[in-house]
Coordinates of C-alpha atoms in Angstrom, one line a residue:
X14 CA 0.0 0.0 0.0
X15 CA 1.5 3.0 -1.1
X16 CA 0.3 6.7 -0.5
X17 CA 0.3 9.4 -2.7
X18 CA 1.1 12.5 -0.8
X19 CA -0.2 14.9 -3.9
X20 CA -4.1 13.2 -4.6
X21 CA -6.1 11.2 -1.8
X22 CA -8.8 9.8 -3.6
X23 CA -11.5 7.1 -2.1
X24 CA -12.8 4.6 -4.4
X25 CA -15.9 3.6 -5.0
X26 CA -17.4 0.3 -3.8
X27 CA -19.0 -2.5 -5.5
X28 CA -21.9 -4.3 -4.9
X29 CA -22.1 -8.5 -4.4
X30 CA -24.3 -9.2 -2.1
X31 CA -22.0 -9.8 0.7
X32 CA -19.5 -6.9 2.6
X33 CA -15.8 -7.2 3.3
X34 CA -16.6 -7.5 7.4
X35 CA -17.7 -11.4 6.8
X36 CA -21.3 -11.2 7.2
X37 CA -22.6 -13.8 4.8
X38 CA -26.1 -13.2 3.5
X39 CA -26.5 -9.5 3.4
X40 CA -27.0 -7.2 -0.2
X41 CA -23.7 -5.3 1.1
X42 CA -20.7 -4.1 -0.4
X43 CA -18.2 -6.9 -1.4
X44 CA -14.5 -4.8 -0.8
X45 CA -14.1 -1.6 1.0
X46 CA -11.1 0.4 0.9
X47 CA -9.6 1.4 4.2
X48 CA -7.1 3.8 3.4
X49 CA -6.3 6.0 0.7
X50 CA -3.3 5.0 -2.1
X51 CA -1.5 6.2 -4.9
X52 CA -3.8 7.6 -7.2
X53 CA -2.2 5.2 -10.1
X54 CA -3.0 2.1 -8.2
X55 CA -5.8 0.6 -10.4
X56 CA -9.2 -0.7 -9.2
X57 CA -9.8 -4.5 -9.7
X58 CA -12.6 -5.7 -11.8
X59 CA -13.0 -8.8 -12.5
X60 CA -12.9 -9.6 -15.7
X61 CA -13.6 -12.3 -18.3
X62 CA -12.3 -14.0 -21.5
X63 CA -8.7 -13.9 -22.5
X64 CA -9.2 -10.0 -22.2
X65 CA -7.7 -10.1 -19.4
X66 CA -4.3 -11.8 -19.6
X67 CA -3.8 -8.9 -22.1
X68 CA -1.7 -7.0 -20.3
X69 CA 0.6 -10.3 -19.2
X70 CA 1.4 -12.0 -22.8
X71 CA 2.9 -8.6 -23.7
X72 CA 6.0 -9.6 -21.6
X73 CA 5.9 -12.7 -24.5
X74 CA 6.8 -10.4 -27.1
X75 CA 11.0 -11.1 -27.6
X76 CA 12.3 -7.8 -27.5
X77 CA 10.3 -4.1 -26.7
X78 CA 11.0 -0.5 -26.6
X79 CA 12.3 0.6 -23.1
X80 CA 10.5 2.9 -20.9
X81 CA 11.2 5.9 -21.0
X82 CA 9.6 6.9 -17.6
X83 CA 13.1 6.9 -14.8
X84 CA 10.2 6.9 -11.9
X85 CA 8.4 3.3 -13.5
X86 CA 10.3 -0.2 -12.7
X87 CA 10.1 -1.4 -16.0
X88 CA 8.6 -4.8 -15.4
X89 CA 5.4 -4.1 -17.2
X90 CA 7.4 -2.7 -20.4
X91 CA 9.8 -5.9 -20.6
X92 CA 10.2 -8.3 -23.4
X93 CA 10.5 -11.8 -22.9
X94 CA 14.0 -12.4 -22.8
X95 CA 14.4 -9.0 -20.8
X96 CA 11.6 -10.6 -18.3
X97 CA 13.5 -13.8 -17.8
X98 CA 16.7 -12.8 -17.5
X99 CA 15.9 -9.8 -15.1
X100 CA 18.0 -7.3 -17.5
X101 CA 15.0 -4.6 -17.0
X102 CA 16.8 -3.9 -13.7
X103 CA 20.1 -3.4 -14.9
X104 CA 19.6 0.3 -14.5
X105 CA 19.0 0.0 -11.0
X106 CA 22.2 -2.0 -10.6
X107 CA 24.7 0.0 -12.5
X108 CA 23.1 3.2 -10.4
X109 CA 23.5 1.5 -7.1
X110 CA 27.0 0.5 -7.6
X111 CA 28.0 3.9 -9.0
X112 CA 26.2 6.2 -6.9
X113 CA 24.3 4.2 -4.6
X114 CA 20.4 3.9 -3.8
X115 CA 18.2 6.6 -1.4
X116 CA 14.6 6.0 -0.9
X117 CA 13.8 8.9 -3.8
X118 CA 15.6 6.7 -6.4
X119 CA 13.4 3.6 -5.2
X120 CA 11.4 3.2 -8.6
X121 CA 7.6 2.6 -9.3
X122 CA 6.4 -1.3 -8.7
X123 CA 4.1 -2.5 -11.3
X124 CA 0.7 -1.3 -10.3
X125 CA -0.5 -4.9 -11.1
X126 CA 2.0 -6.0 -8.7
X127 CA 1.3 -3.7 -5.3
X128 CA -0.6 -5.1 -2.1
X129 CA -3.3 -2.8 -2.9
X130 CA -4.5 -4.1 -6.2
X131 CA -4.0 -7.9 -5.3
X132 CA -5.2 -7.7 -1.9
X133 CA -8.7 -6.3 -3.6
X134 CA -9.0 -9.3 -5.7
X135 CA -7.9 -11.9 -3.0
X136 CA -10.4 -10.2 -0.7
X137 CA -13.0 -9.9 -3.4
X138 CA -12.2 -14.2 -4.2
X139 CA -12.5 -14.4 -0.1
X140 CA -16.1 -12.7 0.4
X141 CA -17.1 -15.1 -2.5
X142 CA -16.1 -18.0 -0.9
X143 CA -17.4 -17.4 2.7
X144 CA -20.9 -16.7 1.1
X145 CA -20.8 -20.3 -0.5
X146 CA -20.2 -22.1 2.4
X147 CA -19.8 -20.1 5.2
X148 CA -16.8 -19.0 7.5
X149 CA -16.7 -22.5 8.9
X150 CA -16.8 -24.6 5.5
X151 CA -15.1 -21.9 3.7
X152 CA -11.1 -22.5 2.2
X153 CA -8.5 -20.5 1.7
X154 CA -6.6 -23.3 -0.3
X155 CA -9.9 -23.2 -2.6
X156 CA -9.3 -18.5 -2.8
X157 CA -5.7 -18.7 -3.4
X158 CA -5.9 -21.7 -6.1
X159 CA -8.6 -19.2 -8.0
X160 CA -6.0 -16.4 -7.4
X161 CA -2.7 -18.2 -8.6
X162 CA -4.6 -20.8 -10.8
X163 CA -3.6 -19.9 -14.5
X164 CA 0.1 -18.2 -13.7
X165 CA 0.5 -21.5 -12.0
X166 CA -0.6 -24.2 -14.6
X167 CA 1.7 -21.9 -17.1
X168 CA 4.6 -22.9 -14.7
X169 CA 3.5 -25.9 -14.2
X170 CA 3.3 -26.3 -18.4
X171 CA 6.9 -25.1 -18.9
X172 CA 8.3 -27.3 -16.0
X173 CA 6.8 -30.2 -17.8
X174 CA 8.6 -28.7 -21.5
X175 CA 12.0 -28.0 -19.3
X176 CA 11.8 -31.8 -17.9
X177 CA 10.8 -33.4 -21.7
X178 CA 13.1 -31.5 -23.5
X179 CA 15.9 -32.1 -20.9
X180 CA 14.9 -36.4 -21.4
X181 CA 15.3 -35.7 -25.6
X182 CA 18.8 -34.0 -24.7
X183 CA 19.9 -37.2 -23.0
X184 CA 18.7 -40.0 -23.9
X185 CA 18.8 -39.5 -27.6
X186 CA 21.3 -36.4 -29.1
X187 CA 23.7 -37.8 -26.0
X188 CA 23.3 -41.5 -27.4
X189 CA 23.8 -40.3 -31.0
X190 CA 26.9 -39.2 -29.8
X191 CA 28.0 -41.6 -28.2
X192 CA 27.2 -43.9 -31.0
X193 CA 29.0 -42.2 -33.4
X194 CA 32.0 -42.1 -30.8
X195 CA 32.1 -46.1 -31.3
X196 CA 31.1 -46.1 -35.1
X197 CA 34.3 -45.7 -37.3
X198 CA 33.4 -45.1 -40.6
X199 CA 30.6 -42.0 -40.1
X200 CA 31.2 -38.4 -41.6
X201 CA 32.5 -35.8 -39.2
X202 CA 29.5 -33.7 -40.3
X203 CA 27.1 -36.2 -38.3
X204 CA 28.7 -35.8 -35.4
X205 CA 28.5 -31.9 -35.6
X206 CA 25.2 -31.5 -36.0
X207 CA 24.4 -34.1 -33.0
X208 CA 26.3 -31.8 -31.3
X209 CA 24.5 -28.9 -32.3
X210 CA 21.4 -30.0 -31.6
X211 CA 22.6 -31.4 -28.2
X212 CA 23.5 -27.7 -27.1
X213 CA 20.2 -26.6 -28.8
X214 CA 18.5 -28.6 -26.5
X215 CA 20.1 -27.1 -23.7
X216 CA 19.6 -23.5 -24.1
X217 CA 15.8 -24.1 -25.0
X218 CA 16.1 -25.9 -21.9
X219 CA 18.0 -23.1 -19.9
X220 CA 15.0 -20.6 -21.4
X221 CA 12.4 -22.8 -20.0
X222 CA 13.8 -22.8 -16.4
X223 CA 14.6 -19.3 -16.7
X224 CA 11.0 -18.7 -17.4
X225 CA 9.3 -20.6 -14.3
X226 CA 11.4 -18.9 -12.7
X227 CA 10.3 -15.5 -13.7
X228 CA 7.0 -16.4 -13.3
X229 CA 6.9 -18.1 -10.1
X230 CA 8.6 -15.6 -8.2
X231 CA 6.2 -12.9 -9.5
X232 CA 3.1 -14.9 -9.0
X233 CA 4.2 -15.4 -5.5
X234 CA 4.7 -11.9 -5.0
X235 CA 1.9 -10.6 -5.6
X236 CA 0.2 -13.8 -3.4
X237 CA 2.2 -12.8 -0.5
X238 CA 1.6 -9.3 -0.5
X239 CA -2.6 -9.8 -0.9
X240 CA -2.3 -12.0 2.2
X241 CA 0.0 -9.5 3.9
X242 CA -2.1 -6.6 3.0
X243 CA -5.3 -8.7 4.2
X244 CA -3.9 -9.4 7.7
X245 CA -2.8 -5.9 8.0
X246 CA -6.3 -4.6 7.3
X247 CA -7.9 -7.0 9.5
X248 CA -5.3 -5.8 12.6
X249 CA -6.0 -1.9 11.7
X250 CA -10.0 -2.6 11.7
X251 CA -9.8 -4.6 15.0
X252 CA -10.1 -2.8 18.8
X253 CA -8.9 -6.5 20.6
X254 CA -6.7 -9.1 19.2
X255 CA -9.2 -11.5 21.5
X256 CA -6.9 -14.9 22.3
X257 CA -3.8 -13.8 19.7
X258 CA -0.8 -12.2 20.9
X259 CA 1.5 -9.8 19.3
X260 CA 3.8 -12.4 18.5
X261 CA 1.9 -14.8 17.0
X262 CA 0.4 -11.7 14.5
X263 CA 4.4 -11.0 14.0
X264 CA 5.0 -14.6 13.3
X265 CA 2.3 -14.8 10.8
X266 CA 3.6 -11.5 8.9
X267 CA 7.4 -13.0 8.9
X268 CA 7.3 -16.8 8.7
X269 CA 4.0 -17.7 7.4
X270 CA 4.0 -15.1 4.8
X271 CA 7.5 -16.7 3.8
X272 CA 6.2 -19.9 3.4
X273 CA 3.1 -19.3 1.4
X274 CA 6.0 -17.5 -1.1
X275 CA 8.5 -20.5 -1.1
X276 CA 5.0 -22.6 -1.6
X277 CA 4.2 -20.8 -4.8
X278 CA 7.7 -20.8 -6.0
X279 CA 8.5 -24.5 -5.6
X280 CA 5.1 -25.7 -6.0
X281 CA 5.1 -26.8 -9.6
X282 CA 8.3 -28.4 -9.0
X283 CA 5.9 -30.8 -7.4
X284 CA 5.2 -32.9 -10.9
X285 CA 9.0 -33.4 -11.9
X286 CA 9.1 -36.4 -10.0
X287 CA 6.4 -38.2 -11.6
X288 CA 6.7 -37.1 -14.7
X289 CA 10.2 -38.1 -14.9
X290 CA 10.0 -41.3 -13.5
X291 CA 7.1 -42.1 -16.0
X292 CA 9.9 -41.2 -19.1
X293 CA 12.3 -43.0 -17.3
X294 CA 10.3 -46.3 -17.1
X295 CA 9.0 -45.7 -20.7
X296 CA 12.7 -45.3 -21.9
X297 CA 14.1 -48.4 -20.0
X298 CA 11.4 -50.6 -21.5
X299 CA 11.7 -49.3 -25.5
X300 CA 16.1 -49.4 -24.8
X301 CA 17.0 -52.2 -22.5
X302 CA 14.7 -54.6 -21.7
X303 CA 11.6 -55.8 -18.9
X304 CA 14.0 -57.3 -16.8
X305 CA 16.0 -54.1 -16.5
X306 CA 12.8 -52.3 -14.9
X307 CA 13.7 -54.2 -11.6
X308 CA 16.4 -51.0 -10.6
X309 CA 13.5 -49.0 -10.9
X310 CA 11.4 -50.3 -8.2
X311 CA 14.0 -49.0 -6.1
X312 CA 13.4 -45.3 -7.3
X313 CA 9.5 -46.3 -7.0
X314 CA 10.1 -47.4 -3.5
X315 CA 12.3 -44.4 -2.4
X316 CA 9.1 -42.1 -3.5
X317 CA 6.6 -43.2 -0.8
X318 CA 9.9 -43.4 2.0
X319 CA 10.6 -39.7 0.4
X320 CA 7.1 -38.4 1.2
X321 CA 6.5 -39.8 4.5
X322 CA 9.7 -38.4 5.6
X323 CA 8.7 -34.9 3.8
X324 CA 5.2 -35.5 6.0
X325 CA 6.9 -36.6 9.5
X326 CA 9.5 -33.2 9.4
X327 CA 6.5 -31.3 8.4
X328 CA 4.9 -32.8 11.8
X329 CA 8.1 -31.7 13.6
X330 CA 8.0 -27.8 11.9
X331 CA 4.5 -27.3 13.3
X332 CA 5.4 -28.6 16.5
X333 CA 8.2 -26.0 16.1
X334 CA 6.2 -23.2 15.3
X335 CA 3.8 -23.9 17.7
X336 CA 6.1 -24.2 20.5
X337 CA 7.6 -21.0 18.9
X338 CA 4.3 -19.7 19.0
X339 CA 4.5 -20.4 23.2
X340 CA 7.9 -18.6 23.5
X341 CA 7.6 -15.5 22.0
X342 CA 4.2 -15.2 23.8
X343 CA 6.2 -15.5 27.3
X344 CA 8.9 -13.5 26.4
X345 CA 6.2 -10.8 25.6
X346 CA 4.8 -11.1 29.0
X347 CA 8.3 -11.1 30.4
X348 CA 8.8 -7.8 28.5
X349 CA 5.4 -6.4 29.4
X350 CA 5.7 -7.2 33.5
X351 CA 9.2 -6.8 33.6
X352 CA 9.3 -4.4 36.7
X353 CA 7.2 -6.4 38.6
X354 CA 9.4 -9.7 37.9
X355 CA 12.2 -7.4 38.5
X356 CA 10.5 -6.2 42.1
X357 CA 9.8 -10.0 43.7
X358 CA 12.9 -11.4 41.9
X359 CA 11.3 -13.8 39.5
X360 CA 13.6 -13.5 37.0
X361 CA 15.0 -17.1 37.7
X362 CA 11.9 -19.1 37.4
X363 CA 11.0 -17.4 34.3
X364 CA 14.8 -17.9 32.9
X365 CA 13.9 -21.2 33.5
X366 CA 10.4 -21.5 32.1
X367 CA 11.6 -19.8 28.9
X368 CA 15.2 -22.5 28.2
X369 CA 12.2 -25.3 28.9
X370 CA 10.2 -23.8 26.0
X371 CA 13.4 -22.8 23.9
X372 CA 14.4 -26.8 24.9
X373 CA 11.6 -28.2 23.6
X374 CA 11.5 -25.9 20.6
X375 CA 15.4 -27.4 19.5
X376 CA 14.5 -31.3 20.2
X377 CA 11.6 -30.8 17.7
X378 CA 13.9 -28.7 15.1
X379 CA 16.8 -31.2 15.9
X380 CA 14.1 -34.3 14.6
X381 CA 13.1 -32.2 12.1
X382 CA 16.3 -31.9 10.4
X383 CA 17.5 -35.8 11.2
X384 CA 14.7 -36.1 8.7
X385 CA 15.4 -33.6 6.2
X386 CA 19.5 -34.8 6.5
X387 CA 18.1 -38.7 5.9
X388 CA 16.3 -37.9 3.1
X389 CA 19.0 -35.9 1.1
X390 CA 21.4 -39.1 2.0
X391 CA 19.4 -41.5 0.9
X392 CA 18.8 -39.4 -2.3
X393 CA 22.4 -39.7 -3.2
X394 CA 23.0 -42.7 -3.0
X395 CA 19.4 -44.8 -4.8
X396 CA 20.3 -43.8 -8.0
X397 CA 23.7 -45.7 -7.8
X398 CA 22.2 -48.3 -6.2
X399 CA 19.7 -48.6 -8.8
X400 CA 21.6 -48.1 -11.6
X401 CA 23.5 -51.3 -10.6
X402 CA 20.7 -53.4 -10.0
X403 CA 19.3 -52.6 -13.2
X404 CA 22.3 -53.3 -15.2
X405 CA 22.7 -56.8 -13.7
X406 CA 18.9 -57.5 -14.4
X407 CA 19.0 -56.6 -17.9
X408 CA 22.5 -59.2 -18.2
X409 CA 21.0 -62.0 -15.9
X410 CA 17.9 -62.1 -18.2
X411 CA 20.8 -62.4 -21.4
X412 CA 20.4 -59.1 -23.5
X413 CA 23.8 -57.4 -24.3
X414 CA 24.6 -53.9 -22.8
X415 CA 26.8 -51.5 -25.3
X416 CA 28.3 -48.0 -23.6
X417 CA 25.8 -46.1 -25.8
X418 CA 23.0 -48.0 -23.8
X419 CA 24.8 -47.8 -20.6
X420 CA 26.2 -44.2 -20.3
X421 CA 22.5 -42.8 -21.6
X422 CA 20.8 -44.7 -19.2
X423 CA 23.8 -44.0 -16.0
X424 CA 23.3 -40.3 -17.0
X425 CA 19.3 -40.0 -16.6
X426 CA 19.5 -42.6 -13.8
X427 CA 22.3 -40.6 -11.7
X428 CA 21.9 -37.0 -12.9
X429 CA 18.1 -35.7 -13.7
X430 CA 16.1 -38.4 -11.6
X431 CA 17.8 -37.6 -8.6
X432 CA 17.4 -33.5 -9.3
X433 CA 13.9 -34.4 -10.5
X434 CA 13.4 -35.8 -6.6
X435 CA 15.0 -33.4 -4.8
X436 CA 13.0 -30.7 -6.2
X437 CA 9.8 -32.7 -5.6
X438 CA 10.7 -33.3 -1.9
X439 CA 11.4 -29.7 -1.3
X440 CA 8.0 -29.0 -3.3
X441 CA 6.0 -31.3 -1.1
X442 CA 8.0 -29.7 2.2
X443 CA 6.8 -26.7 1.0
X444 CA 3.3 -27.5 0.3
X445 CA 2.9 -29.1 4.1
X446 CA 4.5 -25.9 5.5
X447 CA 2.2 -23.7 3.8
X448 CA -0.9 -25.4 4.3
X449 CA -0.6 -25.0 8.1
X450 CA 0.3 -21.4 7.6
X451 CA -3.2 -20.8 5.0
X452 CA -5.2 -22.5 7.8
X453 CA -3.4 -19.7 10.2
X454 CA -4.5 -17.3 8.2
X455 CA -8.0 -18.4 7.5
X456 CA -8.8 -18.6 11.0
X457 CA -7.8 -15.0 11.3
X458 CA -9.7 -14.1 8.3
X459 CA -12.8 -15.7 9.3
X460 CA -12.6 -15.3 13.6
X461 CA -14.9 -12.9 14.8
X462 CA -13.4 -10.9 18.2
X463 CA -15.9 -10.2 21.0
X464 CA -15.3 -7.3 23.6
X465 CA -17.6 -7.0 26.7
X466 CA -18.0 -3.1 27.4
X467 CA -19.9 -2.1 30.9
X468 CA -22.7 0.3 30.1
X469 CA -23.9 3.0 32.3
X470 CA -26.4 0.9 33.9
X471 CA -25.6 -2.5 35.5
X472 CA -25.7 -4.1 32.2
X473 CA -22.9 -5.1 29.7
X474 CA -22.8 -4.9 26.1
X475 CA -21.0 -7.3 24.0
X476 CA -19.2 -5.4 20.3
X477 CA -18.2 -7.4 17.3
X478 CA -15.1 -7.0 15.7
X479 CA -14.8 -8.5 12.3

């Protein structure tokens, strides 16, 4: 949220049949501004057909004219291979190593990219869902899906083109090779143009990553910063936190906002794995022969070992940030009512309260880890290990193994099925991390605060804070 200290301008509302304070049923408005902002900071309507991605499959076009505004980022003005390789901020760069950066020289965000404008459409999505089915029934998973739903299947689609194209690069140019490494009587020209089109391969695939990248990082900046910006609306609005504390609020803004980004980013990374495997298996079978597919039960048994030990440390973290939660609550207190621990000498048996907690926190993190450090090491050494037992399958059942056949299949086996799984345990880590911190925040979201205020009589009179 940014203010404009020239125009202050209040913005109309709209009208959906439910209002942005949670009540569910009532022909109210559906967002309502609290605050003023920058007078360019657009107003979200929702719109409809491909319309709407118009503004985004600009940054498609190869290259585009700079802009020629110094005040303006740049992001919404970049071409394609300016967007992925982040070359739109070079300006910034050169600048701050020359002359260095004050706040004036802090340039324009993307107005498509500012808490404002994205915490309007979450909250819009939000007040949708809660007049469906209700504050109790009602998802966040389900709002931010909507939100992040078509930049994420685009990821999702060039993960899947970066993991195909990187299976044509080895297992056929890298084989070509090869084979006209053994052949003899070949024409130098062959082996060129395998070459070629083995590097070919790999800058395609370099472009690919470069763009999920891109877009990852930008969808889950703008996710972040609507949840942010909800929170922070839904503090400002509020007279009593009720039962939270001031830490847990903090923790929510630092940590779970962190997680829901790292969710976002390595969330498509989620379908490498599979996908992957499934080429892998496909390749085996059409190369070597049925009896080789025996090494690769040992990569299909490592993938249920690999998510229950991505589940079990994500057991651990929320016992971590629970008992996290605990701590900085008491160390509040202690910080509150320090005088008074100071004036009957307490500060030992709350020293020793607080190492309990913070002892408890590390055996939980310490577990946590043992899990994360198991996982890595076993997903260095089953590709080895599989790789052997599927090259003494395919001899045992009597087929003949040449170094084309070998080295393809070592180099898939030990190089991008072992990537492939690393990214997808990370991806499921994060995934379990962040689905704790979206129920944090829909509780907030959704929990209604209740003050008791005495009256002038003998009565008492309850307020609602939504």
């Amino acid at each position: 949220m940014v203010l404009d200290k020239e125009v202050l301008e209040e913005v109309p509302l709209h009208d959906t049949g439910h209002d942005s304070n949670g009540d569910v049923g009532v022909k109210q408005e559906a967002y309502r501004y609290h605050g003023v902002y920058r007078k360019t900071t657009p107003q979200y309507i929702p719109g409809k057909g491909v319309s709407r991605y118009s503004h985004a499959l600009r940054n498609l076009i190869p290259v585009r004219r700079k802009t020629k505004k110094k005040e303006k980022l740049g992001l919404d003005e970049a071409g394609f291979f300016s967007f992925i390789t982040y070359s739109w901020m070079n300006r910034f760069m050169f600048k701050a190593y020359k002359k260095g950066f004050s706040f004036d020289d802090i340039p324009e965000p993307s107005s498509y990219d500012t808490c404002d404008y994205n915490a309007q459409r979450l909250e819009i999505l939000w007040q949708e869902e809660m007049s469906k089915k209700g504050p109790c029934a009602a998802s966040l998973g389900s709002v931010v899906w909507k939100f992040i739903r078509t930049r994420a299947l685009i990821a999702t689609f060039v993960l899947c083109m970066n993991n195909l194209i990187g299976f044509v690069s080895v297992v056929f140019f890298m084989r070509r090779l090869i084979e006209y490494a053994e052949s003899s009587n070949v024409r130098t020209m062959d082996g060129v143009i395998w070459a070629l089109c083995l590097g070919l391969t790999e800058v395609t695939r370099v472009i690919c990553y470069a763009t999920l990248w891109a877009v990852s990082f930008r969808t889950a900046s703008r996710l972040r910063s609507a949840c942010l910006a909800m929170l922070y609306r839904k503090v400002l609005r509020l007279h009593s936190l009720g039962d939270k504390s001031i830490g847990e609020i903090i923790n929510m803004f630092a940590n779970d906002g962190e997680r829901i980004f790292n969710m976002i980013v390595f969330g498509p990374m989620v379908v490498s794995g599979p996908l992957s495997m499934t080429l892998g298996v496909l390749y085996i079978l059409w190369l070597l022969s049925p009896w080789a597919l025996i090494g690769m039960l040992v990569f299909i048994m490592f993938y249920p070992v690999q998510y229950g030990m991505s589940r079990l440390a994500g057991h651990f973290q929320a016992k971590v940030i629970s008992i996290a939660d605990q701590r900085i609550r008491l160390t509040a207190e202690i910080l509150n009512c320090i005088k008074m621990i100071k004036m009957y000498a307490w500060e030992k048996s709350f020293t020793a309260a607080l190492n309990d907690i913070r002892n408890k926190e590390l055996k939980f993190i310490h577990r946590a880890m043992y899990c994360q450090s198991l996982t890595v090491s076993i997903a260095s050494t089953v590709p080895i290990i599989s790789a052997i037992v599927m090259f003494l399958s395919h001899l045992a059942g009597g087929y003949n193994l040449t170094a084309s056949q070998a080295f393809t299949v070592l180099a898939y086996i030990a190089i991008i099925l072992p990537s492939t799984l690393t990214v997808t345990k990370d991806a499921t880590r994060c995934f379990v991390k962040a689905s704790r911190s979206l129920q944090t925040f829909k509780v907030f979201y959704s929990t209604m605060f209740w003050d008791t205020v005495k009256t002038s009589g003998t009565g008492t009179m309850l307020i609602l804070y939504l």
